[in-house]
């Protein structure tokens, strides 16, 4: 089943006849394989690891799939399809990236949901693109086309990162935040509560949903001997985390993982401000899987500690897999849950 934006792209499949096409920030579907009916070759760049996983099993001589904030090598394409990002601040970066991969005069196709801000794309197009033209309006989405008229600046992550100092209970840190990664330039209330009530940790520790690396950097600030691993599904978050570690002269293993599926072995601790706090129906299943996988991948005596919005139904799930529920700190918005593997 194709998403609405992908269906709108497919409605305009004549745009891709016999062309070498790049999809950037694509949806969690198989639009790439459908385009091969007309396109000569298709390459995909997913910024969401789950979207990458959806298509990677279908790679062939004409379909190449990648995950990350940029392609692993320089390539140029006849056409680039850019899916307008949920974070509006990420759009200029993706436009610059698209331009870097278009041949002179190459076609840019931008698609997105109306409620996601796609209407503003004509004002966001930099001057190295021709003015955007609305080509389609269907399925609550809009599709615009443009073309590359002059060369665009080369991509450098340093041009897209904000650096700021953050005071944590473990000490002062430099945080590097790339466009599209959530940050308040201050320690958010939930993470602060978590960091204020951490037990002594040792050994191999996992920061699940690491974001820009605030928790990882704080843990290493308190105990540089920890062996930290940081996982997230968002490519810009992973790149931000790597920059934060470098800025604080710290080291950790940073990689993409669907839940804990790409992690290996067992941990002495799993610490997290889990990224599923924006709704009950859509997040409960993910939260349940996270708790179950965490318990399975902890060493005996291992520490599992998270902070979560107090309205999220964690207690029953924690009780099911850890046999007890321990709330070590709370306020009017958050609870810190802490358990040890028996």
XYZ file of N, CA and C in Angstrom, residues 48-274:
681
model
N 14.781 7.900 7.581
C 14.160 7.087 8.624
C 14.570 5.632 8.381
N 15.180 5.008 9.386
C 15.715 3.658 9.219
C 14.623 2.648 8.891
N 13.434 2.833 9.458
C 12.339 1.907 9.163
C 11.896 2.012 7.706
N 11.942 3.210 7.143
C 11.592 3.383 5.734
C 12.630 2.698 4.843
N 13.886 2.791 5.243
C 14.963 2.108 4.518
C 14.757 0.592 4.551
N 14.411 0.076 5.715
C 14.208 -1.368 5.841
C 13.073 -1.865 4.956
N 12.063 -1.027 4.768
C 10.919 -1.433 3.967
C 11.309 -1.744 2.527
N 12.295 -1.015 1.995
C 12.628 -1.141 0.575
C 13.926 -1.903 0.307
N 14.798 -2.009 1.306
C 16.140 -2.546 1.046
C 16.120 -3.997 0.544
N 15.117 -4.778 0.944
C 15.042 -6.165 0.505
C 14.691 -6.325 -0.966
N 14.375 -5.208 -1.621
C 13.977 -5.259 -3.023
C 15.068 -4.735 -3.955
N 16.268 -4.525 -3.442
C 17.375 -4.034 -4.264
C 17.663 -4.986 -5.424
N 18.024 -4.408 -6.545
C 18.427 -5.197 -7.708
C 19.354 -4.343 -8.562
N 19.633 -4.769 -9.759
C 20.574 -4.049 -10.618
C 20.103 -2.638 -10.950
N 18.798 -2.408 -10.849
C 18.249 -1.087 -11.191
C 17.773 -0.306 -9.975
N 17.820 -0.916 -8.798
C 17.356 -0.257 -7.578
C 18.431 -0.329 -6.498
N 18.868 0.832 -6.035
C 19.891 0.938 -4.993
C 19.318 1.708 -3.804
N 19.477 1.173 -2.585
C 18.843 1.755 -1.401
C 19.875 2.139 -0.348
N 19.668 3.317 0.270
C 20.611 3.821 1.265
C 19.861 4.450 2.438
N 20.519 4.434 3.606
C 20.022 5.129 4.793
C 21.085 6.111 5.245
N 20.663 7.311 5.615
C 21.615 8.284 6.131
C 21.199 9.699 5.820
N 22.069 10.663 6.178
C 21.773 12.072 5.906
C 22.309 12.499 4.542
N 23.058 11.613 3.870
C 23.494 11.876 2.499
C 23.916 10.559 1.858
N 24.048 10.564 0.550
C 24.480 9.362 -0.156
C 25.955 9.077 0.131
N 26.357 7.812 0.052
C 27.746 7.465 0.377
C 28.762 7.928 -0.669
N 28.310 8.296 -1.853
C 29.244 8.762 -2.878
C 28.566 9.793 -3.768
N 29.388 10.538 -4.516
C 28.857 11.543 -5.420
C 28.170 10.873 -6.610
N 26.954 11.276 -6.864
C 26.188 10.779 -8.008
C 25.308 11.901 -8.521
N 25.005 11.874 -9.811
C 24.051 12.837 -10.358
C 22.914 12.080 -11.034
N 21.734 12.693 -10.988
C 20.523 12.046 -11.474
C 19.773 12.974 -12.426
N 18.931 12.363 -13.243
C 18.079 13.142 -14.142
C 16.946 13.823 -13.383
N 16.478 13.149 -12.324
C 15.356 13.673 -11.542
C 15.516 13.282 -10.082
N 15.111 14.183 -9.192
C 15.098 13.913 -7.754
C 13.684 14.148 -7.239
N 13.143 13.164 -6.529
C 11.852 13.311 -5.858
C 12.136 13.564 -4.382
N 11.695 14.720 -3.896
C 11.909 15.099 -2.502
C 10.574 15.079 -1.769
N 10.486 14.236 -0.743
C 9.291 14.193 0.097
C 9.441 15.255 1.183
N 8.525 16.211 1.188
C 8.617 17.342 2.113
C 8.630 16.840 3.558
N 9.616 17.297 4.352
C 9.787 16.726 5.700
C 8.768 17.243 6.707
N 8.531 16.455 7.739
C 7.622 16.864 8.815
C 8.182 18.062 9.566
N 9.504 18.117 9.673
C 10.157 19.267 10.294
C 10.503 20.271 9.202
N 9.838 21.433 9.216
C 10.026 22.431 8.164
C 11.472 22.918 8.106
N 12.162 22.910 9.249
C 13.547 23.397 9.289
C 14.497 22.498 8.509
N 14.078 21.260 8.249
C 14.910 20.316 7.503
C 14.831 20.544 5.995
N 13.769 21.205 5.525
C 13.542 21.363 4.085
C 14.703 22.048 3.354
N 15.267 23.162 3.847
C 16.388 23.788 3.118
C 17.591 22.866 2.953
N 17.885 22.052 3.980
C 18.983 21.092 3.865
C 18.698 20.087 2.755
N 17.489 19.553 2.727
C 17.136 18.545 1.725
C 17.124 19.136 0.315
N 16.723 20.390 0.185
C 16.757 21.048 -1.117
C 18.202 21.208 -1.601
N 19.089 21.603 -0.693
C 20.507 21.715 -1.029
C 21.066 20.351 -1.434
N 20.679 19.321 -0.682
C 21.128 17.965 -0.984
C 20.628 17.519 -2.356
N 19.358 17.779 -2.636
C 18.781 17.406 -3.931
C 19.539 18.086 -5.068
N 19.840 19.362 -4.899
C 20.541 20.109 -5.947
C 21.933 19.546 -6.203
N 22.584 19.068 -5.145
C 23.916 18.488 -5.291
C 23.906 17.197 -6.099
N 22.741 16.584 -6.220
C 22.650 15.307 -6.931
C 21.893 15.406 -8.252
N 21.619 16.634 -8.697
C 20.948 16.827 -9.991
C 21.941 17.284 -11.047
N 21.800 16.727 -12.238
C 22.587 17.228 -13.350
C 22.028 18.598 -13.765
N 22.807 19.441 -14.420
C 22.300 20.755 -14.847
C 20.995 20.610 -15.636
N 19.991 21.365 -15.235
C 18.687 21.276 -15.888
C 17.847 20.115 -15.415
N 18.371 19.327 -14.451
C 17.639 18.167 -13.941
C 16.358 18.558 -13.230
N 15.425 17.623 -13.175
C 14.093 17.881 -12.638
C 14.015 17.637 -11.130
N 13.405 18.565 -10.418
C 13.101 18.410 -8.997
C 11.599 18.265 -8.840
N 11.181 17.211 -8.164
C 9.766 16.975 -7.877
C 9.612 16.968 -6.363
N 8.785 17.862 -5.830
C 8.564 17.927 -4.390
C 7.119 17.563 -4.104
N 6.910 16.645 -3.169
C 5.565 16.197 -2.843
C 5.400 16.181 -1.330
N 4.187 16.447 -0.873
C 3.935 16.401 0.561
C 2.473 16.606 0.876
N 2.107 16.309 2.109
C 0.731 16.496 2.551
C 0.457 17.977 2.799
N -0.750 18.402 2.492
C -1.115 19.809 2.671
C -0.938 20.240 4.125
N -1.313 19.371 5.050
C -1.209 19.737 6.464
C 0.235 19.796 6.945
N 1.179 19.312 6.116
C 2.582 19.297 6.515
C 3.383 20.493 6.057
N 2.721 21.478 5.420
C 3.413 22.705 5.053
C 3.951 22.756 3.644
N 3.547 21.820 2.777
C 4.069 21.760 1.413
C 3.781 23.043 0.628
N 2.710 23.761 0.985
C 2.361 24.985 0.245
C 3.466 26.039 0.284
N 4.308 25.992 1.300
C 5.350 27.012 1.446
C 6.578 26.727 0.586
N 6.577 25.631 -0.151
C 7.785 25.223 -0.876
C 8.196 26.252 -1.927
N 7.237 26.937 -2.548
C 7.606 27.911 -3.588
C 8.444 29.051 -3.009
N 8.197 29.395 -1.736
C 8.977 30.443 -1.073
C 10.306 29.904 -0.540
N 10.368 28.591 -0.332
C 11.575 27.987 0.236
C 12.612 27.603 -0.818
N 12.196 27.517 -2.084
C 13.135 27.110 -3.118
C 14.277 28.126 -3.239
N 15.524 27.696 -3.102
C 16.658 28.616 -3.264
C 16.810 29.043 -4.727
N 17.597 30.087 -4.951
C 17.651 30.674 -6.292
C 18.390 29.824 -7.317
N 19.012 28.711 -6.881
C 19.610 27.845 -7.892
C 18.584 26.909 -8.526
N 17.344 26.989 -8.077
C 16.235 26.278 -8.730
C 15.348 27.273 -9.472
N 14.721 26.803 -10.532
C 13.683 27.580 -11.206
C 12.487 27.724 -10.264
N 11.652 28.749 -10.444
C 10.454 28.887 -9.604
C 9.600 27.618 -9.659
N 9.059 27.228 -8.514
C 8.259 26.014 -8.439
C 6.901 26.162 -9.109
N 6.455 25.091 -9.735
C 5.146 25.065 -10.393
C 4.306 23.950 -9.783
N 3.083 24.288 -9.343
C 2.182 23.260 -8.819
C 1.664 22.416 -9.977
N 1.895 21.117 -9.872
C 1.538 20.218 -10.981
C 0.358 19.319 -10.640
N 0.188 18.979 -9.356
C -0.894 18.054 -8.991
C -1.389 18.380 -7.592
N -2.669 18.065 -7.367
C -3.323 18.328 -6.089
C -4.342 17.217 -5.876
N -3.979 16.226 -5.069
C -4.857 15.066 -4.882
C -4.510 14.364 -3.574
N -5.459 13.605 -3.055
C -5.258 12.790 -1.849
C -4.665 13.595 -0.691
N -5.173 14.810 -0.537
C -4.733 15.716 0.534
C -3.252 16.065 0.413
N -2.709 15.939 -0.796
C -1.293 16.223 -1.049
C -1.157 17.170 -2.232
N 0.031 17.767 -2.341
C 0.349 18.614 -3.481
C 1.714 18.204 -4.025
N 1.873 18.345 -5.337
C 3.134 18.017 -5.995
C 3.578 19.215 -6.824
N 4.830 19.627 -6.632
C 5.416 20.754 -7.345
C 6.607 20.262 -8.156
N 6.891 20.968 -9.244
C 8.077 20.649 -10.040
C 8.928 21.901 -10.213
N 10.215 21.676 -10.391
C 11.173 22.738 -10.672
C 12.322 22.095 -11.434
N 13.367 22.873 -11.694
C 14.563 22.326 -12.330
C 15.777 23.108 -11.863
N 16.915 22.457 -11.904
C 18.156 23.072 -11.448
C 18.699 24.005 -12.525
N 18.850 25.301 -12.168
C 19.314 26.256 -13.176
C 20.778 26.650 -13.001
N 21.300 26.600 -11.770
C 22.724 26.871 -11.537
C 23.241 25.909 -10.468
N 24.561 25.798 -10.370
C 25.155 24.897 -9.376
C 24.835 25.361 -7.962
N 24.636 24.404 -7.073
C 24.323 24.689 -5.677
C 25.581 24.549 -4.814
N 25.611 25.187 -3.643
C 26.749 25.019 -2.734
C 26.897 23.559 -2.314
N 28.146 23.139 -2.099
C 28.386 21.786 -1.595
C 27.812 21.654 -0.192
N 27.394 20.447 0.150
C 26.828 20.180 1.473
C 27.947 20.040 2.503
N 27.826 20.780 3.600
C 28.711 20.630 4.751
C 27.854 20.646 6.002
N 27.942 19.591 6.802
C 27.102 19.514 7.995
C 27.309 20.695 8.932
N 28.508 21.245 8.950
C 28.780 22.382 9.833
C 27.901 23.590 9.521
N 27.399 23.667 8.296
C 26.522 24.774 7.922
C 25.086 24.568 8.426
N 24.800 23.377 8.920
C 23.418 23.037 9.288
C 23.279 22.644 10.756
N 24.283 22.920 11.567
C 24.265 22.515 12.965
C 24.265 23.732 13.881
N 23.515 23.642 14.963
C 23.536 24.663 16.014
C 24.229 24.072 17.232
N 25.205 24.784 17.743
C 25.946 24.332 18.926
C 25.569 25.211 20.111
N 25.333 24.593 21.235
C 25.007 25.368 22.429
C 25.481 24.624 23.673
N 25.621 25.366 24.754
C 26.058 24.791 26.020
C 24.841 24.378 26.836
N 24.898 23.193 27.390
C 23.790 22.655 28.177
C 24.301 22.279 29.562
N 23.611 22.744 30.578
C 23.961 22.400 31.955
C 23.122 21.205 32.388
N 23.794 20.125 32.777
C 23.117 18.915 33.244
C 23.565 18.611 34.674
N 22.857 17.719 35.367
C 23.308 17.323 36.707
C 24.711 16.724 36.716
N 25.165 16.221 35.560
C 26.484 15.615 35.479
C 27.567 16.624 35.072
N 27.170 17.831 34.688
C 28.134 18.846 34.307
C 27.734 19.559 33.029
N 28.553 20.503 32.585
C 28.286 21.316 31.409
C 28.721 20.582 30.140
N 27.861 20.605 29.113
C 28.129 19.889 27.866
C 27.914 20.803 26.663
N 28.599 20.476 25.578
C 28.328 21.120 24.293
C 27.440 20.191 23.476
N 26.293 20.689 23.061
C 25.352 19.883 22.277
C 25.328 20.399 20.851
N 25.371 19.487 19.904
C 25.324 19.819 18.475
C 24.003 19.327 17.906
N 23.226 20.248 17.383
C 21.881 19.920 16.941
C 21.699 20.251 15.468
N 21.541 19.229 14.647
C 21.307 19.432 13.224
C 19.850 19.783 12.954
N 19.600 20.459 11.849
C 18.237 20.803 11.460
C 17.381 19.537 11.409
N 16.154 19.682 11.897
C 15.230 18.559 11.880
C 15.264 17.702 13.128
N 16.224 17.966 14.031
C 16.323 17.201 15.284
C 15.785 18.064 16.408
N 14.847 17.526 17.173
C 14.198 18.306 18.229
C 15.204 18.747 19.286
N 15.126 20.024 19.656
C 15.985 20.543 20.710
C 15.401 21.849 21.225
N 15.502 22.050 22.540
C 14.984 23.281 23.136
C 16.098 24.219 23.590
N 17.348 23.842 23.340
C 18.512 24.599 23.810
C 18.549 24.704 25.331
N 17.825 23.858 25.964
C 17.879 23.715 27.415
C 17.541 22.271 27.731
N 17.863 21.851 28.932
C 17.587 20.466 29.310
C 16.089 20.292 29.504
N 15.473 19.441 28.700
C 14.031 19.268 28.832
C 13.711 18.614 30.178
N 12.506 18.872 30.646
C 12.120 18.497 32.010
C 12.219 16.990 32.254
N 11.813 16.201 31.266
C 11.859 14.760 31.441
C 13.276 14.231 31.547
N 14.154 14.663 30.629
C 15.549 14.213 30.662
C 16.232 14.678 31.943
N 15.919 15.892 32.391
C 16.520 16.396 33.635
C 16.138 15.520 34.818
N 14.864 15.136 34.882
C 14.412 14.265 35.973
C 15.125 12.920 35.921
N 15.296 12.388 34.712
C 15.996 11.114 34.544
C 17.440 11.219 35.021
N 18.141 12.263 34.576
C 19.559 12.410 34.907
C 19.781 12.716 36.386
N 18.785 13.321 37.037
C 18.906 13.633 38.465
C 18.809 12.388 39.343
N 18.266 11.315 38.798
C 18.006 10.125 39.621
C 18.643 8.868 39.041
N 19.792 9.026 38.389
C 20.499 7.868 37.850
C 21.252 7.132 38.951
N 21.209 5.805 38.929
C 22.057 5.033 39.841
C 23.487 4.988 39.300
N 24.385 4.455 40.069
C 25.752 4.243 39.571
C 25.708 3.187 38.471
N 26.345 3.487 37.349
C 26.328 2.584 36.212
C 27.739 2.078 35.926
N 27.789 0.919 35.261
C 29.084 0.361 34.874
C 28.914 -0.467 33.610
N 30.038 -0.728 32.955
C 30.035 -1.661 31.837
C 29.422 -1.107 30.568
N 28.664 -1.970 29.882
C 28.093 -1.671 28.563
C 26.690 -1.090 28.726
N 26.492 0.129 28.216
C 25.242 0.858 28.425
C 24.656 1.269 27.082
N 23.336 1.121 26.948
C 22.631 1.511 25.727
C 21.790 2.747 25.985
N 21.959 3.775 25.134
C 21.085 4.939 25.109
C 20.121 4.737 23.956
N 18.885 4.399 24.279
C 17.879 4.086 23.263
C 17.145 5.356 22.858
N 17.106 5.651 21.535
C 16.504 6.889 21.059
C 17.375 8.067 21.435
N 18.630 8.014 21.014
C 19.661 8.919 21.544
C 19.478 10.369 21.144
N 18.764 10.643 20.051
C 18.615 12.033 19.632
C 19.970 12.679 19.411
N 20.134 13.890 19.913
C 21.384 14.633 19.727
C 22.479 14.202 20.694
N 22.207 13.192 21.529
C 23.253 12.629 22.385
C 23.369 13.239 23.764
N 22.322 13.898 24.239
C 22.375 14.552 25.551
C 22.601 13.540 26.674
N 21.806 12.458 26.693
C 21.935 11.467 27.768
C 23.286 10.769 27.696
N 23.704 10.383 26.496
C 25.006 9.727 26.332
C 26.138 10.609 26.845
N 26.135 11.879 26.440
C 27.201 12.786 26.868
C 27.189 12.987 28.379
N 26.001 13.065 28.969
C 25.913 13.228 30.426
C 26.446 11.990 31.147
N 26.104 10.802 30.632
C 26.590 9.561 31.248
C 28.116 9.479 31.177
N 28.671 9.837 30.035
C 30.127 9.784 29.877
C 30.820 10.882 30.675
N 30.135 11.999 30.869
C 30.683 13.062 31.711
C 30.826 12.568 33.142
N 29.828 11.809 33.598
C 29.857 11.289 34.961
C 30.809 10.114 35.109
N 30.919 9.282 34.055
C 31.762 8.089 34.125
C 32.344 7.785 32.747
N 33.531 8.325 32.446
C 34.136 8.134 31.112
C 34.490 6.684 30.785
N 34.452 5.780 31.772
C 34.818 4.388 31.516
C 33.659 3.575 30.944
N 32.455 4.141 30.913
C 31.307 3.411 30.378
C 31.489 3.135 28.893
N 30.999 1.993 28.455
C 31.003 1.645 27.039
C 29.610 1.918 26.492
N 29.445 3.108 25.924
C 28.132 3.551 25.480
C 27.840 3.138 24.045
N 26.599 2.700 23.806
C 26.081 2.489 22.456
C 24.819 3.328 22.315
N 24.699 4.032 21.197
C 23.599 4.967 20.978
C 22.829 4.559 19.733
N 21.523 4.381 19.864
C 20.713 3.979 18.711
C 19.553 4.938 18.510
N 19.161 5.099 17.254
C 18.022 5.920 16.874
C 17.614 5.464 15.475
N 16.414 5.867 15.032
C 15.993 5.537 13.665
C 16.167 6.716 12.722
N 16.513 7.892 13.270
C 16.585 9.110 12.486
C 18.024 9.439 12.116
N 18.295 9.569 10.829
C 19.659 9.789 10.360
C 20.243 11.104 10.863
N 19.429 12.165 10.912
C 19.933 13.451 11.381
C 20.232 13.404 12.877
N 19.446 12.640 13.632
C 19.720 12.480 15.062
C 21.037 11.756 15.286
N 21.269 10.697 14.537
C 22.516 9.941 14.675
C 23.726 10.806 14.333
N 23.606 11.611 13.269
C 24.704 12.505 12.902
C 24.911 13.568 13.974
N 23.812 14.059 14.567
C 23.917 15.034 15.656
C 24.634 14.437 16.853
N 24.277 13.201 17.197
C 24.894 12.519 18.325
C 26.400 12.378 18.114
N 26.798 12.022 16.903
C 28.226 11.880 16.599
C 28.954 13.210 16.749
N 28.318 14.304 16.307
C 28.920 15.627 16.440
C 29.023 16.052 17.900
N 27.995 15.720 18.699
C 28.020 16.037 20.129
C 29.156 15.302 20.827
N 29.318 14.038 20.515
C 30.418 13.262 21.108
C 31.763 13.881 20.760
N 31.940 14.239 19.492
C 33.202 14.835 19.054
C 33.448 16.168 19.750
N 32.403 16.971 19.906
C 32.546 18.290 20.533
C 32.950 18.190 21.996
N 32.603 17.073 22.643
C 32.935 16.884 24.057
C 34.109 15.929 24.257
N 34.785 15.591 23.147
C 35.944 14.698 23.187
C 35.582 13.370 23.848
N 34.459 12.805 23.408
C 33.963 11.536 23.943
C 33.815 10.524 22.824
N 33.730 9.263 23.202
C 33.569 8.207 22.209
C 32.435 7.267 22.607
N 31.661 6.870 21.608
C 30.591 5.893 21.793
C 30.276 5.302 20.429
N 29.622 4.167 20.421
C 29.197 3.531 19.181
C 27.806 4.046 18.829
N 27.672 4.644 17.648
C 26.417 5.265 17.229
C 25.917 4.559 15.971
N 24.680 4.048 16.009
C 24.171 3.329 14.838
C 22.646 3.283 14.839
N 22.096 2.965 13.682
C 20.646 2.884 13.520
C 20.138 1.533 14.009
N 18.958 1.556 14.616
C 18.346 0.303 15.047
C 16.835 0.457 15.098
N 16.137 -0.555 14.621
C 14.686 -0.651 14.715
C 14.372 -1.285 16.058
N 14.018 -0.461 17.031
C 13.936 -0.957 18.397
C 15.331 -1.387 18.829
N 15.454 -2.596 19.339
C 16.760 -3.141 19.709
C 17.239 -4.196 18.706
N 16.561 -4.277 17.550
C 16.818 -5.365 16.605
C 18.244 -5.383 16.070
N 18.855 -4.219 15.901
C 20.201 -4.173 15.341
C 21.299 -4.166 16.415
N 20.912 -4.174 17.680
C 21.898 -4.285 18.751
C 22.305 -5.748 18.893
N 23.476 -5.973 19.465
C 23.972 -7.334 19.642
C 24.433 -7.538 21.076
N 24.196 -8.739 21.593
C 24.652 -9.060 22.935
C 23.796 -8.403 24.004
N 24.264 -8.484 25.235
C 23.503 -7.972 26.369
C 24.183 -6.742 26.980
N 23.379 -5.957 27.688
C 23.838 -4.708 28.261
C 23.771 -4.752 29.786
N 24.624 -3.941 30.394
C 24.589 -3.783 31.849
C 23.582 -2.719 32.258
N 23.191 -1.882 31.301
C 22.170 -0.868 31.569
C 21.568 -0.381 30.260
N 20.274 -0.071 30.294
C 19.578 0.575 29.189
C 18.902 1.814 29.763
N 19.289 2.983 29.248
C 18.793 4.261 29.746
C 18.123 4.985 28.598
N 16.955 5.618 28.856
C 16.254 6.230 27.733
C 15.207 7.254 28.156
N 15.065 8.260 27.316
C 13.858 9.084 27.286
C 13.173 8.666 25.989
N 12.354 7.623 26.027
C 11.888 6.962 24.802
C 11.096 7.898 23.894
